[in-house]
N, CA, C and O of each residue as an XYZ file, in Angstrom:
384
protein
N     -53.718    173.638      5.717
C     -54.771    173.309      6.235
C     -56.113    172.800      4.740
O     -56.441    173.340      3.683
N     -56.527    171.492      5.475
C     -58.142    170.990      3.841
C     -59.182    171.540      4.427
O     -59.325    171.919      5.589
N     -59.828    171.549      3.614
C     -61.312    172.145      3.711
C     -61.599    171.507      4.817
O     -60.736    170.629      4.807
N     -62.613    171.246      6.360
C     -62.890    170.485      6.583
C     -61.847    170.398      8.119
O     -62.238    169.567      8.939
N     -60.573    171.216      8.500
C     -59.986    171.306      9.031
C     -60.333    171.259     10.566
O     -59.890    170.658     11.545
N     -61.555    172.379     10.266
C     -61.848    172.848     11.950
C     -62.940    172.486     11.903
O     -63.545    173.309     12.590
N     -63.680    171.729     11.516
C     -64.527    170.607     11.572
C     -63.793    169.565     12.285
O     -64.565    169.058     13.099
N     -62.499    168.961     12.338
C     -61.679    167.756     13.002
C     -61.643    169.144     14.627
O     -62.039    168.921     15.771
N     -61.237    170.010     14.264
C     -60.323    170.943     15.081
C     -61.728    170.054     16.544
O     -61.704    169.182     17.412
N     -62.907    171.242     15.827
C     -64.037    171.293     17.292
C     -64.589    170.225     17.403
O     -64.642    169.863     18.579
N     -65.036    169.540     16.696
C     -65.365    167.875     17.432
C     -64.203    167.303     18.182
O     -64.275    166.352     18.961
N     -62.844    168.150     17.789
C     -61.802    166.812     18.760
C     -62.069    168.360     20.522
O     -62.459    167.782     21.536
N     -61.941    169.377     20.648
C     -62.948    169.712     21.132
C     -63.484    169.747     22.062
O     -63.196    169.739     23.259
N     -64.617    169.806     21.286
C     -65.660    168.608     22.360
C     -65.475    167.864     23.112
O     -65.531    167.969     24.337
N     -65.147    166.726     22.274
C     -65.084    165.447     23.519
C     -63.697    165.321     24.205
O     -63.486    164.454     25.053
N     -62.432    166.531     23.670
C     -61.422    166.150     24.487
C     -61.073    166.952     25.431
O     -61.428    166.644     26.569
N     -60.535    167.804     25.293
C     -59.721    169.446     26.137
C     -60.845    169.818     26.932
O     -60.851    169.822     28.163
N     -62.051    170.212     25.990
C     -63.219    170.850     26.433
C     -64.412    170.517     27.761
O     -65.284    171.157     28.348
N     -63.892    169.240     27.799
C     -64.921    168.336     28.090
C     -64.101    168.146     29.116
O     -64.660    168.105     30.212
N     -62.922    168.015     29.102
C     -62.141    167.365     30.248
C     -61.924    168.737     31.417
O     -61.766    168.668     32.636
N     -62.000    170.195     30.351
C     -61.439    171.685     31.496
C     -63.186    171.600     31.763
O     -63.314    171.397     32.970
N     -64.109    171.652     31.322
C     -65.316    171.964     31.610
C     -66.963    171.298     32.202
O     -67.961    171.798     32.722
N     -66.467    169.680     31.701
C     -67.234    168.992     31.275
C     -68.047    168.987     30.478
O     -67.900    169.484     29.362
N     -69.158    168.379     30.917
C     -70.352    167.496     29.716
C     -70.587    169.462     29.615
O     -70.639    170.284     30.530
N     -70.717    169.717     27.516
C     -71.235    170.438     27.394
C     -72.575    170.929     27.709
O     -72.782    172.000     28.279
N     -73.603    170.003     27.268
C     -74.966    170.360     28.007
C     -75.159    170.843     29.046
O     -76.008    171.734     29.084
N     -74.471    170.463     30.278
C     -74.595    170.696     31.863
C     -73.859    172.455     31.627
O     -74.522    173.387     32.084
N     -72.863    172.685     31.099
C     -72.589    173.763     30.982
C     -73.867    174.332     30.342
O     -74.695    174.933     31.026
N     -73.977    174.189     29.378
C     -74.369    175.620     28.588
C     -76.330    175.731     28.877
O     -77.174    176.600     28.659
N     -76.347    174.686     29.314
C     -77.957    174.560     31.203
C     -77.601    175.992     32.404
O     -78.176    176.755     33.180
N     -76.405    175.695     31.927
C     -75.682    176.775     33.444
C     -76.322    177.711     32.755
O     -77.498    177.994     32.985
N     -75.494    178.373     31.695
C     -75.316    179.418     30.384
C     -76.854    180.074     30.774
O     -77.087    181.016     31.533
N     -77.647    179.388     30.124
C     -78.757    179.372     29.603
C     -79.415    180.418     31.302
O     -79.469    181.647     31.364
N     -79.724    179.655     32.186
C     -80.075    179.963     33.352
C     -79.547    181.326     34.028
O     -80.280    181.946     34.799
N     -78.014    181.852     33.656
C     -77.447    183.055     34.517
C     -78.153    183.914     33.196
O     -79.238    184.490     33.273
N     -77.609    183.883     32.429
C     -78.669    184.807     31.139
C     -80.409    185.535     31.612
O     -80.765    186.651     31.989
N     -80.908    184.646     31.429
C     -82.086    183.592     31.757
C     -82.588    184.935     33.281
O     -83.702    185.453     33.369
N     -81.637    185.141     34.075
C     -81.742    185.662     35.387
C     -81.136    187.298     35.132
O     -81.639    188.203     35.797
N     -80.278    187.537     34.355
C     -79.660    188.679     34.210
C     -80.527    189.219     32.877
O     -80.223    190.398     32.695
N     -81.195    188.902     32.198
C     -82.119    189.428     30.647
C     -83.080    190.248     31.445
O     -83.295    191.453     31.576
N     -83.919    188.381     32.262
C     -85.462    188.789     33.181
C     -85.047    190.462     33.683
O     -85.547    191.504     33.260
N     -84.053    190.302     34.636
C     -84.103    191.473     35.718
C     -84.018    192.601     34.990
O     -84.930    193.428     34.954
N     -82.478    192.761     34.105
C     -82.535    194.398     33.410
C     -83.701    194.932     32.797
O     -84.213    196.021     33.057
N     -84.297    193.638     31.515
C     -85.579    194.118     30.644
C     -86.728    193.913     31.560
O     -87.801    193.931     30.956
N     -86.826    193.714     32.900
C     -88.000    193.735     33.336
C     -88.607    192.305     32.118
O     -87.992    192.671     31.116
N     -88.917    191.787     31.937
C     -88.559    189.969     30.886
C     -89.501    188.948     32.058
O     -89.533    189.228     33.257
N     -90.167    187.852     31.515
C     -89.713    187.221     31.657
C     -89.811    185.770     30.527
O     -90.888    185.258     30.220
N     -89.007    185.479     30.229
C     -88.404    184.897     29.207
C     -88.249    183.389     30.027
O     -88.797    183.178     31.109
N     -87.498    182.503     29.388
C     -86.728    180.957     29.954
C     -85.914    180.608     29.244
O     -86.158    179.416     29.058
N     -84.959    180.909     28.628
C     -83.514    180.635     27.970
C     -83.111    178.804     27.964
O     -82.809    178.571     29.135
N     -83.042    178.021     27.481
C     -82.507    176.459     27.318
C     -81.116    176.547     27.032
O     -80.685    177.590     26.541
N     -80.368    175.607     27.268
C     -79.415    175.766     26.936
C     -78.600    175.380     25.685
O     -77.378    175.352     25.537
N     -79.902    174.998     24.558
C     -79.334    175.532     23.456
C     -79.842    176.279     22.558
O     -79.617    176.299     21.348
N     -80.693    177.037     23.327
C     -80.292    179.091     23.589
C     -79.406    179.253     23.749
O     -79.020    180.128     22.974
N     -78.349    178.788     24.631
C     -77.025    179.111     24.507
C     -76.091    178.842     23.986
O     -75.060    179.512     24.054
N     -76.286    177.334     23.056
C     -75.638    177.401     21.677
C     -75.402    178.191     21.238
O     -74.231    178.521     21.051
N     -77.021    179.270     20.645
C     -77.557    179.756     19.496
C     -76.989    180.675     19.366
O     -76.757    180.996     18.200
N     -76.415    181.671     20.607
C     -75.749    182.660     21.335
C     -74.659    182.726     21.516
O     -74.255    183.497     20.645
N     -74.208    182.553     21.841
C     -73.076    181.487     21.741
C     -72.112    181.205     20.088
O     -71.044    180.651     19.829
N     -72.972    181.786     19.408
C     -72.402    180.994     18.132
C     -72.828    182.372     17.142
O     -72.278    182.545     16.055
N     -73.843    183.282     17.659
C     -73.492    184.902     17.213
C     -72.397    185.310     17.872
O     -71.495    185.342     17.035
N     -71.935    185.681     19.057
C     -71.138    186.005     19.188
C     -69.847    185.941     18.748
O     -69.069    186.887     18.622
N     -69.620    184.590     18.480
C     -68.553    184.414     17.820
C     -68.522    184.800     16.540
O     -67.469    185.189     16.034
N     -70.032    184.721     15.645
C     -70.273    185.546     14.897
C     -69.788    187.417     14.257
O     -69.261    187.972     13.293
N     -70.452    187.751     15.653
C     -69.735    189.131     15.848
C     -68.530    189.464     15.680
O     -68.260    190.496     15.066
N     -67.613    188.693     16.168
C     -66.324    188.891     16.342
C     -65.619    188.709     15.703
O     -64.424    188.977     15.818
N     -66.476    187.897     14.336
C     -65.642    187.656     13.126
C     -65.600    189.002     12.346
O     -64.787    189.591     11.633
N     -67.029    189.240     12.883
C     -67.662    190.633     11.955
C     -66.627    191.463     11.661
O     -66.061    191.747     10.606
N     -66.405    191.988     13.418
C     -66.000    193.081     13.721
C     -64.851    192.797     14.064
O     -64.497    193.975     14.104
N     -64.264    192.445     14.250
C     -62.281    192.257     14.756
C     -61.775    191.696     14.024
O     -62.153    191.529     12.865
N     -60.648    191.206     14.602
C     -59.396    190.652     13.511
C     -59.888    189.353     12.897
O     -60.806    189.081     13.670
N     -59.863    188.540     12.144
C     -59.513    186.984     12.101
C     -58.831    185.895     13.225
O     -57.614    185.851     13.406
N     -59.653    185.154     13.844
C     -59.284    183.964     14.229
C     -59.700    183.049     14.077
O     -60.904    182.999     13.826
N     -58.906    181.822     14.149
C     -59.414    180.661     13.877
C     -60.316    180.529     14.480
O     -61.378    180.125     14.006
N     -60.046    180.997     16.338
C     -61.380    179.899     16.217
C     -62.596    180.313     16.623
O     -63.545    179.644     17.032
N     -62.499    181.308     16.496
C     -64.103    181.980     16.343
C     -64.582    180.689     15.207
O     -64.700    179.600     15.767
N     -64.803    180.689     14.034
C     -65.284    180.348     12.866
C     -64.973    178.180     14.028
O     -65.897    177.773     14.732
N     -63.569    177.281     13.881
C     -63.770    176.306     14.919
C     -65.573    176.451     16.533
O     -66.534    175.687     16.622
N     -65.279    177.585     17.330
C     -66.303    178.104     17.548
C     -67.824    177.440     17.203
O     -68.575    176.474     17.337
N     -67.685    178.392     16.811
C     -68.837    178.306     15.801
C     -69.215    177.100     15.310
O     -70.414    177.201     15.053
N     -68.802    175.948     15.026
C     -68.964    174.726     14.214
C     -68.417    173.845     15.794
O     -67.973    172.709     15.629
N     -68.459    174.269     16.901
C     -68.461    173.288     17.996
C     -69.899    173.255     17.967
O     -70.484    172.177     17.861
N     -70.886    175.004     18.106
C     -71.686    174.925     19.416
C     -72.547    174.521     18.462
O     -73.574    174.029     18.930
N     -72.453    174.578     16.638
C     -73.595    174.212     16.333
C     -73.771    171.949     16.402
O     -74.790    171.263     16.470
N     -72.497    171.586     16.349
C     -72.544    170.681     16.087
C     -73.072    170.205     17.992
O     -73.496    169.050     18.032
N     -73.074    170.723     19.004
C     -73.531    170.485     19.858
C     -75.485    170.321     19.390
O     -76.281    169.408     19.609
N     -75.605    171.317     18.874
C     -76.801    171.982     18.607
C     -77.455    170.486     17.722
O     -78.289    169.720     18.204
N     -77.072    170.405     16.889
C     -77.693    169.039     15.384
C     -77.903    167.544     16.593
O     -78.877    166.808     16.753
N     -76.270    167.549     17.405
C     -76.535    166.275     18.314
C     -78.038    166.432     19.097
O     -78.915    165.600     18.861
N     -78.289    167.602     20.087
C     -79.416    167.333     20.639
C     -80.918    167.640     20.023
O     -82.009    167.432     20.554
N     -80.606    168.227     18.674
C     -81.498    168.062     17.741
C     -82.268    166.675     18.056
O     -83.240    166.337     18.732
N     -80.688    165.631     16.642
C     -81.095    164.830     17.049
C     -81.732    163.616     17.559
O     -82.644    162.822     17.327
N     -80.657    163.915     18.482
C     -81.577    163.727     20.128
C     -82.523    163.646     20.511
O     -82.828    162.841     21.391
N     -83.812    164.983     19.624
C     -84.801    165.163     20.245
C     -85.141    166.091     21.232
O     -86.163    165.943     21.902
N     -84.400    167.011     21.381
C     -83.897    168.046     22.733
C     -84.722    169.439     21.683
O     -84.744    170.418     22.430
N     -85.170    169.712     20.713
C     -85.817    171.222     20.370
C     -86.163    170.364     19.636
O     -86.937    170.616     18.713
């Protein structure tokens, strides 16, 4: 495996199979943010609003936690790259 292969895999998933399976990542991440917003607000009596890009950051943290506490699985760093690529694309487009 060459350095950078994981980046290629992440890119292929974002615009390939994951998009076929789940649709546009931005739409999915917005939905995740809405669900998390409701849960966090009700659970901790907060008044916050998460956005889709928060989902990218938080899902990356989930994957990092798995790397730290569990067995190494290639999909964790690959998915982190994917979430961060979506975030970078949104920032480049002026969303954040």
